[in-house]
XYZ file of C-alpha atoms in Angstrom:
637
model
C 135.489 68.586 59.303
C 134.224 69.803 62.656
C 131.098 71.915 62.429
C 131.026 75.078 64.548
C 128.527 75.151 67.382
C 125.521 77.347 66.670
C 125.591 80.832 68.257
C 122.661 81.600 70.527
C 121.418 85.155 70.460
C 120.135 86.291 73.860
C 117.524 88.952 74.104
C 118.078 91.732 76.714
C 115.263 90.390 78.889
C 116.685 86.871 78.790
C 120.120 88.138 79.712
C 118.623 89.924 82.707
C 116.767 86.790 83.851
C 119.702 84.393 83.501
C 122.420 86.796 84.647
C 124.352 85.683 87.708
C 123.105 87.506 90.756
C 125.529 89.484 92.831
C 126.640 87.847 96.026
C 127.479 91.141 97.681
C 125.590 91.885 100.898
C 123.479 95.076 100.884
C 125.996 97.124 102.884
C 128.869 96.343 100.485
C 126.745 96.821 97.381
C 125.471 100.188 98.627
C 128.996 101.235 99.556
C 130.069 100.584 95.949
C 127.041 101.817 94.004
C 124.467 103.783 96.017
C 124.268 107.460 95.004
C 121.981 109.819 96.904
C 122.349 112.462 94.190
C 124.764 113.761 91.598
C 128.491 113.909 92.273
C 131.016 112.298 94.639
C 129.665 114.232 97.613
C 126.390 112.327 97.290
C 128.023 108.898 97.460
C 126.657 106.779 100.295
C 129.402 105.466 102.562
C 128.973 102.542 104.928
C 131.767 103.968 107.084
C 129.614 107.026 107.803
C 126.691 104.939 109.079
C 128.112 101.627 110.372
C 125.096 100.736 112.527
C 122.753 101.302 109.580
C 124.962 99.326 107.160
C 125.070 96.296 109.447
C 121.315 96.500 110.030
C 120.783 96.168 106.258
C 122.731 92.887 106.299
C 120.567 91.565 109.154
C 117.429 92.232 107.115
C 118.942 90.386 104.142
C 119.177 87.115 106.091
C 117.264 84.479 104.035
C 114.968 83.517 106.905
C 113.881 87.068 107.781
C 110.429 88.027 106.524
C 109.851 91.101 108.714
C 112.147 93.652 110.364
C 111.042 96.329 112.838
C 113.558 99.111 113.431
C 113.294 101.714 116.217
C 115.617 104.484 115.095
C 116.937 107.747 116.421
C 117.250 110.913 114.373
C 120.062 111.648 111.912
C 121.191 108.036 111.620
C 120.361 107.709 107.909
C 117.755 105.037 108.557
C 115.235 105.925 105.856
C 117.823 106.276 103.096
C 120.114 103.442 104.198
C 117.878 100.766 105.658
C 114.803 101.584 103.584
C 115.859 102.875 100.162
C 119.361 101.365 100.263
C 117.988 97.891 100.827
C 115.321 98.472 98.165
C 117.973 99.571 95.624
C 120.067 96.455 96.333
C 117.046 94.158 96.081
C 115.778 95.817 92.883
C 119.157 95.511 91.162
C 119.342 91.745 91.689
C 115.655 90.731 91.481
C 113.261 91.678 88.715
C 109.562 91.292 88.162
C 108.379 91.727 91.765
C 106.596 94.815 93.033
C 107.510 97.000 96.016
C 105.414 99.317 98.192
C 106.595 102.390 100.107
C 103.956 103.494 102.617
C 103.911 106.792 104.532
C 101.516 108.717 106.720
C 100.106 111.206 104.201
C 100.474 112.384 100.613
C 102.572 115.423 101.494
C 105.155 113.294 103.313
C 105.135 110.794 100.449
C 105.698 113.485 97.838
C 108.577 114.988 99.798
C 110.331 111.690 100.496
C 109.887 110.080 97.083
C 110.790 113.197 95.085
C 113.616 114.277 97.365
C 115.183 110.919 98.247
C 114.102 107.979 96.093
C 114.039 109.650 92.675
C 117.667 110.878 92.959
C 118.743 107.349 93.967
C 117.052 105.836 90.903
C 118.537 108.482 88.606
C 122.129 108.474 89.825
C 122.813 104.905 91.056
C 124.491 103.268 88.053
C 122.953 99.751 88.241
C 119.493 101.337 88.462
C 120.060 103.758 85.577
C 119.974 100.787 83.210
C 116.491 99.999 84.507
C 115.117 103.386 83.553
C 116.037 105.305 86.671
C 117.833 107.983 84.640
C 114.571 109.379 83.219
C 113.243 111.808 85.853
C 110.123 112.674 83.827
C 109.141 109.004 83.808
C 109.156 108.845 87.589
C 105.770 109.450 89.120
C 104.665 109.691 92.706
C 102.129 106.876 92.738
C 104.173 104.297 90.779
C 107.600 103.887 89.168
C 108.000 101.268 86.425
C 111.497 99.858 85.887
C 112.834 97.928 82.898
C 113.340 94.671 84.836
C 109.612 94.383 85.482
C 109.649 95.892 88.981
C 107.055 98.505 89.855
C 107.578 100.615 92.968
C 104.257 101.816 94.362
C 103.688 104.637 96.842
C 100.805 104.777 99.313
C 99.797 106.663 102.425
C 97.686 105.894 105.449
C 95.327 108.842 104.948
C 94.119 107.259 101.692
C 93.942 103.592 102.558
C 92.944 102.674 98.996
C 96.490 103.567 97.887
C 97.778 100.685 100.007
C 95.534 98.005 98.509
C 95.000 96.097 95.269
C 98.671 95.384 94.440
C 100.725 92.387 95.579
C 104.221 93.447 96.645
C 107.172 91.352 97.731
C 108.965 94.259 99.427
C 106.990 96.552 101.757
C 108.588 99.552 103.482
C 106.550 101.372 106.154
C 108.065 104.745 107.047
C 107.213 106.224 110.484
C 104.387 103.714 110.779
C 104.043 104.191 114.544
C 102.649 107.702 113.903
C 99.868 106.520 111.613
C 97.621 105.459 114.490
C 97.706 108.984 115.864
C 97.557 110.723 112.487
C 94.398 109.020 111.238
C 91.575 107.108 112.829
C 92.190 103.998 110.734
C 95.993 104.033 111.067
C 96.246 100.540 112.547
C 94.188 99.171 109.641
C 96.541 100.911 107.215
C 99.540 99.116 108.758
C 97.767 95.756 108.532
C 96.780 96.529 104.933
C 100.452 97.023 104.066
C 101.396 93.662 105.596
C 98.631 91.960 103.607
C 100.234 93.109 100.324
C 103.077 90.624 100.953
C 100.873 87.573 101.636
C 101.418 86.361 98.063
C 105.136 85.934 98.820
C 105.187 83.996 102.118
C 108.701 82.597 101.573
C 110.485 85.570 99.976
C 108.790 88.774 101.180
C 110.511 91.516 103.146
C 108.436 93.832 105.331
C 110.561 96.659 106.756
C 109.057 98.856 109.472
C 111.001 102.046 110.228
C 109.992 104.558 112.854
C 111.072 106.786 115.691
C 109.538 105.895 119.021
C 106.411 107.214 120.727
C 104.465 106.620 123.951
C 105.001 103.335 125.717
C 102.808 100.566 124.375
C 102.359 102.194 120.957
C 102.448 100.438 117.551
C 106.248 100.300 117.477
C 106.475 98.721 120.929
C 103.811 96.188 119.986
C 105.646 95.171 116.828
C 108.996 94.898 118.645
C 107.369 92.667 121.281
C 106.287 90.267 118.527
C 109.831 89.876 117.136
C 111.591 86.507 117.451
C 114.884 88.165 118.383
C 116.085 91.664 119.249
C 119.389 93.007 117.976
C 121.267 95.632 119.961
C 124.534 97.259 118.953
C 127.604 96.402 121.044
C 130.925 98.221 120.906
C 134.414 97.548 122.249
C 136.368 100.135 124.217
C 139.356 101.382 122.162
C 141.429 101.385 125.388
C 140.551 98.191 127.295
C 138.547 96.192 124.762
C 135.511 95.861 127.065
C 132.470 94.912 124.944
C 129.094 96.286 125.924
C 125.956 97.974 124.644
C 126.335 101.757 124.622
C 123.964 103.232 127.216
C 123.076 106.845 127.962
C 123.871 106.441 131.646
C 127.594 106.387 130.765
C 127.540 109.775 128.984
C 129.132 112.434 131.199
C 129.741 116.200 131.176
C 130.822 118.929 133.636
C 128.001 119.602 136.084
C 128.626 123.332 136.250
C 128.611 123.828 132.464
C 125.581 125.258 130.674
C 123.951 123.409 127.749
C 125.238 126.018 125.299
C 128.765 125.693 126.671
C 128.638 121.885 126.544
C 127.528 121.911 122.921
C 129.826 124.735 121.829
C 133.005 123.468 123.498
C 132.290 119.725 122.996
C 132.513 118.965 126.724
C 130.486 115.731 126.817
C 132.119 112.305 126.666
C 131.411 108.612 127.172
C 132.877 106.816 130.204
C 133.763 103.201 129.453
C 132.073 100.970 132.078
C 135.120 98.675 131.945
C 138.097 100.984 132.499
C 136.449 104.364 133.175
C 138.359 106.150 130.404
C 136.247 108.917 128.873
C 135.857 108.803 125.103
C 135.501 111.898 122.987
C 133.508 111.864 119.747
C 136.485 110.515 117.789
C 136.907 107.538 120.133
C 133.139 106.993 120.017
C 133.289 106.932 116.217
C 136.074 104.323 116.306
C 134.119 102.111 118.692
C 130.889 102.364 116.708
C 132.641 101.630 113.417
C 134.058 98.374 114.824
C 130.827 97.427 116.629
C 128.474 94.527 115.914
C 124.865 93.582 116.576
C 124.231 91.010 119.290
C 121.119 88.842 119.271
C 118.925 88.533 122.352
C 118.328 84.856 121.476
C 121.472 83.335 119.895
C 119.828 79.913 119.864
C 117.389 81.128 117.186
C 119.517 80.849 114.066
C 116.758 81.426 111.518
C 114.551 84.236 112.836
C 111.500 85.260 110.841
C 110.717 88.571 112.582
C 113.616 90.625 113.941
C 113.728 93.846 115.935
C 116.596 96.355 115.804
C 117.272 99.330 118.119
C 119.491 102.156 116.788
C 119.762 105.107 119.238
C 120.975 108.495 118.070
C 124.387 108.289 119.750
C 125.345 105.452 117.374
C 125.282 107.955 114.503
C 128.566 109.583 113.562
C 126.533 112.662 112.576
C 125.379 113.244 116.177
C 127.924 114.535 118.658
C 127.616 113.414 122.271
C 127.746 117.060 123.357
C 124.745 117.994 121.207
C 122.677 115.136 122.614
C 123.750 115.987 126.181
C 122.789 119.638 125.724
C 119.341 118.644 124.490
C 118.953 116.305 127.464
C 119.714 119.104 129.929
C 117.323 121.517 128.215
C 114.557 118.898 128.347
C 114.625 118.565 132.140
C 111.414 119.782 133.750
C 109.556 119.880 130.428
C 107.476 116.767 129.753
C 107.061 117.491 126.061
C 110.781 118.001 125.444
C 111.695 115.036 127.636
C 109.401 112.737 125.695
C 110.803 114.026 122.400
C 114.371 113.412 123.608
C 113.640 109.788 124.577
C 111.865 109.139 121.292
C 114.282 110.895 118.956
C 117.678 110.244 120.521
C 117.384 107.228 122.826
C 115.020 105.387 120.413
C 113.029 104.488 123.520
C 109.316 104.673 124.153
C 108.313 107.125 126.833
C 106.220 106.107 129.816
C 103.126 108.221 129.299
C 101.937 109.550 132.641
C 98.220 109.009 132.419
C 96.243 111.083 134.864
C 99.092 113.246 136.112
C 97.458 115.705 138.481
C 98.582 117.923 141.299
C 97.243 117.028 144.749
C 94.625 119.622 145.643
C 95.163 118.948 149.351
C 98.752 120.216 149.104
C 97.525 123.504 147.674
C 94.766 123.747 150.267
C 97.302 123.211 153.044
C 99.505 126.107 151.943
C 96.816 128.798 152.141
C 97.921 132.095 153.716
C 96.099 134.516 156.041
C 96.271 137.653 153.899
C 93.508 140.049 152.874
C 91.147 141.696 152.511
C 93.693 144.341 151.464
C 95.772 143.545 148.388
C 99.340 142.595 149.493
C 102.023 145.250 149.156
C 104.080 143.345 146.526
C 101.014 143.063 144.272
C 100.280 146.022 142.052
C 97.897 144.982 139.239
C 94.501 143.268 139.346
C 92.962 141.122 136.620
C 89.613 139.372 136.499
C 88.333 136.291 134.674
C 84.692 135.413 134.044
C 83.507 131.899 133.200
C 79.994 131.757 131.767
C 77.904 128.743 132.802
C 74.318 127.915 131.966
C 72.816 129.438 135.134
C 75.615 131.546 136.630
C 78.699 133.671 136.137
C 81.833 132.595 138.023
C 84.569 135.146 138.671
C 88.022 135.312 140.162
C 90.184 138.375 140.777
C 93.950 137.795 140.854
C 96.631 140.269 141.933
C 99.998 140.258 140.156
C 103.422 141.480 141.146
C 106.979 141.507 139.821
C 108.027 138.268 138.113
C 104.331 137.375 137.756
C 104.062 136.385 141.413
C 100.321 136.189 141.987
C 97.759 136.254 144.780
C 94.194 134.993 144.664
C 92.078 137.894 145.905
C 88.392 137.160 145.498
C 85.995 134.637 143.967
C 82.316 135.221 143.400
C 79.319 133.552 141.759
C 76.524 135.621 140.230
C 73.402 133.458 139.969
C 70.417 134.061 137.768
C 68.984 133.426 134.325
C 71.605 134.816 131.972
C 69.005 135.629 129.364
C 67.843 138.449 131.662
C 69.528 141.783 132.302
C 70.053 141.509 136.072
C 73.100 139.162 136.203
C 74.943 141.171 133.576
C 74.247 144.401 135.430
C 75.656 142.814 138.607
C 78.743 141.780 136.635
C 79.190 145.292 135.284
C 78.907 146.723 138.804
C 81.438 144.202 140.081
C 83.974 145.062 137.394
C 83.777 148.724 138.469
C 84.661 147.733 142.010
C 87.956 148.860 143.543
C 90.128 146.987 146.018
C 92.130 148.560 148.835
C 95.878 148.081 148.577
C 98.106 147.821 151.656
C 99.634 151.139 150.668
C 96.218 152.727 151.022
C 95.662 153.098 147.291
C 92.418 151.988 145.645
C 93.124 149.550 142.804
C 90.734 149.010 139.884
C 90.443 145.793 137.938
C 92.874 146.623 135.158
C 91.840 143.954 132.649
C 89.032 141.390 132.363
C 88.659 138.369 130.099
C 85.252 136.762 129.577
C 84.865 133.356 127.978
C 82.644 133.443 124.882
C 83.076 129.843 123.767
C 80.565 128.199 126.083
C 77.082 129.162 127.205
C 75.039 132.217 126.223
C 77.446 133.448 123.571
C 75.093 136.126 122.224
C 74.600 137.626 125.691
C 78.380 137.715 126.210
C 78.862 139.471 122.865
C 76.243 142.034 123.824
C 77.927 142.639 127.181
C 81.489 143.180 125.924
C 80.563 145.061 122.728
C 81.064 148.598 124.106
C 83.593 147.870 126.838
C 86.855 147.560 124.916
C 88.001 150.924 126.318
C 87.579 149.476 129.833
C 89.839 146.547 128.919
C 86.943 144.109 129.170
C 87.649 141.597 126.422
C 85.858 138.610 124.975
C 88.108 135.560 124.615
C 87.726 132.097 123.161
C 89.851 129.120 124.140
C 91.823 127.264 121.464
C 93.256 123.797 122.109
C 95.438 123.955 119.000
C 98.940 122.759 119.781
C 101.569 125.469 119.621
C 99.029 128.290 119.782
C 100.331 131.371 121.662
C 98.870 132.320 125.015
C 96.957 135.167 123.351
C 96.617 135.607 119.599
C 95.566 138.516 117.434
C 91.912 139.542 117.811
C 89.457 138.716 115.058
C 85.962 139.955 114.261
C 84.830 136.862 112.327
C 82.041 136.047 114.766
C 78.307 136.585 114.960
C 78.684 139.576 117.257
C 81.378 141.209 115.093
C 83.289 142.038 118.257
C 87.056 141.916 118.672
C 87.610 138.409 120.023
C 90.983 137.229 121.361
C 91.958 133.548 120.899
C 93.578 132.029 123.997
C 95.978 129.089 123.698
C 94.644 126.933 126.527
C 97.470 124.379 126.305
C 100.110 127.073 126.760
C 98.165 128.676 129.621
C 97.556 125.389 131.446
C 101.186 124.336 131.184
C 102.204 127.732 132.591
C 99.766 127.486 135.503
C 100.705 123.931 136.460
C 104.365 124.819 136.083
C 103.907 127.662 138.578
C 102.018 125.439 141.024
C 104.333 122.419 140.857
C 107.781 123.904 140.302
C 107.743 127.214 142.230
C 107.799 126.238 145.893
C 108.852 129.484 147.587
C 107.322 132.987 147.431
C 108.900 134.992 144.652
C 108.620 135.195 140.857
C 105.932 132.844 139.570
C 104.712 131.718 143.003
C 100.957 131.263 143.493
C 99.479 132.524 146.795
C 96.028 131.460 147.957
C 94.040 133.073 150.813
C 92.409 131.171 153.664
C 89.025 132.308 152.327
C 89.284 129.839 149.405
C 87.440 126.601 150.197
C 88.214 122.974 149.293
C 85.978 123.021 146.221
C 88.109 125.759 144.666
C 91.271 123.634 144.891
C 89.511 120.523 143.625
C 88.456 122.498 140.568
C 91.929 123.965 140.127
C 93.410 120.439 140.048
C 90.531 118.935 138.058
C 92.448 118.213 134.835
C 95.213 115.748 134.069
C 97.736 115.912 131.294
C 99.041 113.172 129.007
C 101.791 113.446 126.403
C 101.198 111.779 123.056
C 102.771 111.517 119.620
C 100.760 112.884 116.720
C 101.650 113.868 113.185
C 102.520 117.307 114.656
C 105.008 115.790 117.112
C 104.711 115.411 120.877
C 101.637 117.173 122.238
C 100.078 117.662 125.663
C 96.484 116.452 125.973
C 94.416 117.818 128.876
C 91.468 115.799 130.117
C 88.927 116.353 132.893
C 89.240 114.063 135.915
C 86.085 115.524 137.484
C 83.026 117.327 136.189
C 83.708 120.819 137.563
C 86.880 122.668 136.587
C 85.783 126.320 136.604
C 88.633 127.444 138.875
C 91.201 126.104 136.399
C 89.470 127.881 133.506
C 89.384 131.126 135.486
C 93.129 130.925 136.038
C 93.613 130.380 132.294
C 91.687 133.549 131.478
C 93.500 135.504 134.180
C 96.787 134.493 132.528
C 95.374 135.782 129.243
C 94.295 139.050 130.885
C 97.796 139.604 132.239
C 99.299 138.908 128.813
C 96.929 141.420 127.206
C 97.672 144.036 129.841
C 101.450 143.510 129.746
C 102.106 145.892 132.650
C 105.453 147.325 133.712
C 105.450 146.026 137.257
C 108.453 147.958 138.558
C 107.049 151.357 137.610
C 103.606 150.612 139.022
C 105.076 149.174 142.231
C 107.214 152.279 142.656
C 104.112 154.438 142.389
C 102.383 152.357 145.065
C 105.329 152.331 147.457
C 104.804 154.421 150.649
C 106.408 157.827 150.229
C 106.497 158.828 153.904
C 107.199 156.000 156.307
C 106.317 158.058 159.359
C 102.679 158.469 158.307
C 100.143 156.690 160.454
C 97.617 154.220 159.055
C 94.860 156.757 159.740
C 96.662 159.489 157.787
C 97.288 157.213 154.830
C 93.696 155.998 154.854
C 92.597 159.633 154.596
C 94.293 159.995 151.177
C 92.617 157.330 148.997
C 91.437 159.762 146.324
C 94.864 161.129 145.418
C 96.411 157.641 145.537
C 93.538 156.312 143.463
C 94.001 158.972 140.800
C 97.758 158.441 140.792
C 97.460 154.683 140.276
C 94.813 154.952 137.576
C 96.786 157.542 135.655
C 100.020 155.570 135.882
C 98.286 152.338 134.905
C 96.804 154.018 131.839
C 100.243 155.260 130.808
C 102.150 152.059 131.549
C 99.711 149.286 130.663
C 98.434 150.820 127.442
C 100.665 150.871 124.358
C 101.862 154.344 123.482
C 100.147 155.788 120.428
C 102.316 157.695 118.008
C 101.031 161.211 117.428
C 100.469 162.265 113.863
C 102.834 165.073 112.877
C 101.174 168.444 112.469
C 100.805 169.733 108.922
C 102.773 172.768 107.855
C 101.805 175.364 105.311
C 103.969 173.844 102.576
C 101.453 171.211 101.531
C 99.436 170.738 98.357
C 96.720 173.057 99.669
C 97.526 175.882 102.068
C 94.829 177.015 104.445
C 94.626 180.737 105.211
């Protein structure tokens, strides 16, 4: 009699260890199982992100230990390449740890809670590992039933990136860490060190949008063994090539809004010249493939992948074209476009300065009378250790401006004499070509430098004369002039001035407005070379930070008072907010047949007229309180 073979009882853990691993590549597995949330609408589809799906398969090559991906926006890179690959790896391998590293705790909380937790809860193969218990998921670590622990760390707390060995390391937006924190580069190296225990099986995935040329992302891409770029075939002629922005076309006479609204942009095939619409682009991208820069390297260890925004089916060519047009002439927007849509680093223009000699050469022989088209005067005062520097600027319609007068008041500023001279100067009037006598309508005095207490004392009782204390703020995105505050030692109303906004406006006027008219800057022949050297004393650089692309202004020479004075004159104009047309009409000659002598004999009436009109136009209108009637709570008799 044949004895039955004994039945072996397998424990759940043993079944998991000895179970046959899936042979599906990450893109196919994610297409079948990956859920970004609850319901069919949250199902991840490889067909919606073909470039991302094929990048996942490149990372899964057995030889690859590190992958650096420069990605555009709205391509699904973080969810697909990062979390999609992690979900596939976690479902087939147990017992090894993973690390997800971000820039700061706030970003980590948002990404883990909003993206990763829903994937663990709703992706069926991961539910069996404990992913269906949302209360068990924590921010710092997530323990799964197969022995895998997913850790979260951030560069601002470098200790969260240490102590644990991890086979899979995902660094999200790592190129921004160096700008976000002083030890950002160490944080990136700390992440890589977590995988040293797994030299033959680790996967380090670096995901980031681009930044300035030569930044962390560029450095990592330069170290890659091979670079992969996405090639497509023309649906009409079959010509295979890498999609490049230079082949995107649109009607030249169409506005950005019209291009985006009416979907007017297309892609011209470099082979046959046929213009693709978004549908043809989608077909080409879906059938595209990655091409290696070094086909002879069959087992790369470190790979680099470039995925520009126009490879995403979620980005229309017309939207990207409209953003490109709007970015022209604006360094900040242009850098953002290259980084976010072209997935290219931007050549940072270190030391970009305007040539002071060009400004000096275009001086004009006007004055001492204020030009006819100018109708409002402002003054700026820069306080130095041993002097007060001033400039008076005249403004006309469209903010066309004329330099009128510069002056330096020397003396110890701890004494009364220099401040009395300043007060006398600010009461001075300037003769207009119409014959009118113009006052200085608004003055801004810098309080953020030397002798702050003396400045507070000077401006304390002069608010009614529109003599304001201001303090420069280099905060990115700050308005030209903010709301006044009294949180200072002098308890005076102090206006914050956004120096970045003011400097960009001034340099934009100088560089871009080449003919007299709105925004043009006029300079008199009385201004010397030193003035123009000071006006062009600062250079601007554009850098990526955790707040995005920002302009950084740096001194190229020691003295820059003229530039600061222009900043405060811009602030004075913003505070005054005059109605140029009405004031100019009041200053226009009423009787053309009058002689110069006759008009010069009427300065008092003209002076009174201009002052009265300026008070009515430049000052905000105060609403009068309605008069009480006798039907109130108490009636006066």
